[in-house]
Amino acid sequence: MQPSRWSQIRSILPPSLEEFPQVRGPEVDGAIVMCMKEAAACIYAHDLGRCGQLGELIMDYSWEKLNGRNWRDVSRDWRTAYSYGCLFKVVGSCEQPVFNKEEALRVCDMSLLLGAEIMNNVISRIIQILSDPLSVEPPEGTTGLTNKTQKRPREEPETEPDGTTPEKIPRPLTPLLHVDATIPTICCPSLEYFRQNYLIPQKAVILEGVIDHWPCMKKWSVEYIQKVAGCRTVPVELGSRYTDAGWSQSLMTVNEFINNYILDQPARRGYLAQHQLFDQVGELKEDIGIPDYCCLGEGDEDDITVNAWFGPAGTVSPLHQDPQQNFLAQIVGRKYLRLYSVSETERLYPFDSSLLHNTSQVDIENPDTDKFPDFAKADYQECILRPGQILFIPVKWWHYVRALDISFSVSFWWS
């Protein structure tokens, strides 16, 4: 017989109240500490309803602390308290007459996004219990897909705030590449060849045949992403590019993102870009690997930052630079990229602000030559990155990215 949801979760918690971590922190109010102690006691007294109520109270109070100041000033104590609140709320929902799995997963995701790791990553282990990739259904109000052409039904068109109906975004044109500026492509170079010819001299190159064996190359599609991650909550960037005045971020489920920004494309942009997606969704993490060439760096594998980039055609990353070496692996769709070496920095007119100092002011596909006269003198390389290819972007090289199709890329930042 399949163990109950509660018995599975109970099995990964400490066996007794005495062994439950004593939650305290100098910045956490005494009343909240007492709530956490009472909620823990409710678990072992099997008073799950009260446990869930206290968890929600702790979450709400901690939420105010997390959002009442700049994120860099938020203490780990309050992030820890928030995660315990999430834990207690989810535990408290286990034996409700109607269990809302999507809501429980949302609470767990909020802990991963905003909280701190607690109890040997207990939140991620609860997610594994709650998630069954073979039976995941889109939450009520969204539409699953049975084929690549199925669309979300709409009774009437969406409108802008002024009442007008937005135009559909035309499919981006494929740029014509300049032969002399095309980034070279090589197939499965040895580690030593790559190190001597590209890593040491810091030259961009496209690698082929390196990730053909990754499961994602056969499995990933919009439908598959919905199946394994549709009800997971993620941060989404809203706007054409992060330098625009109207750019913002919002939390939503992957299904909401896909239905609103991938399948139906009114005149608006959304982009799922974050480094925690693979920690949140283990099924996706199992479908990729770490390129062997990363071992040529100075750090360990744990020091490599893995980022997910998922968005519709037309999504743009403005010309910018990153502080580490970068392997950009293209899994789904195509992307146009233009690269400039570090030596061209003065001709690229970076922003003066500390926040955007790594970003160029120039719209490279429509440059203002009067405002940025030296930009036309800057040498560049370009490519159209296709599924199965990896682009090596040397550290601090400037790069501009535009998706030509619905696109899913994975980047690896390493030193």
Coordinates of C-alpha atoms in Angstrom, one line a residue, residues 12-14 20-21 44 84 87 117-123 125:
I12 CA 11.9 12.9 7.0
L13 CA 11.3 15.0 10.1
P14 CA 13.2 14.5 13.4
F20 CA 13.6 19.2 16.4
P21 CA 16.0 22.2 15.9
Y44 CA 4.4 15.6 17.5
Y84 CA 10.1 27.4 9.1
L87 CA 7.4 24.1 6.6
E117 CA 18.0 26.3 3.9
I118 CA 16.7 24.5 7.0
M119 CA 17.0 21.0 8.4
N120 CA 19.3 19.5 5.7
N121 CA 17.2 20.9 2.9
V122 CA 13.9 19.5 4.2
I123 CA 11.8 21.7 1.9
R125 CA 12.7 16.7 0.1

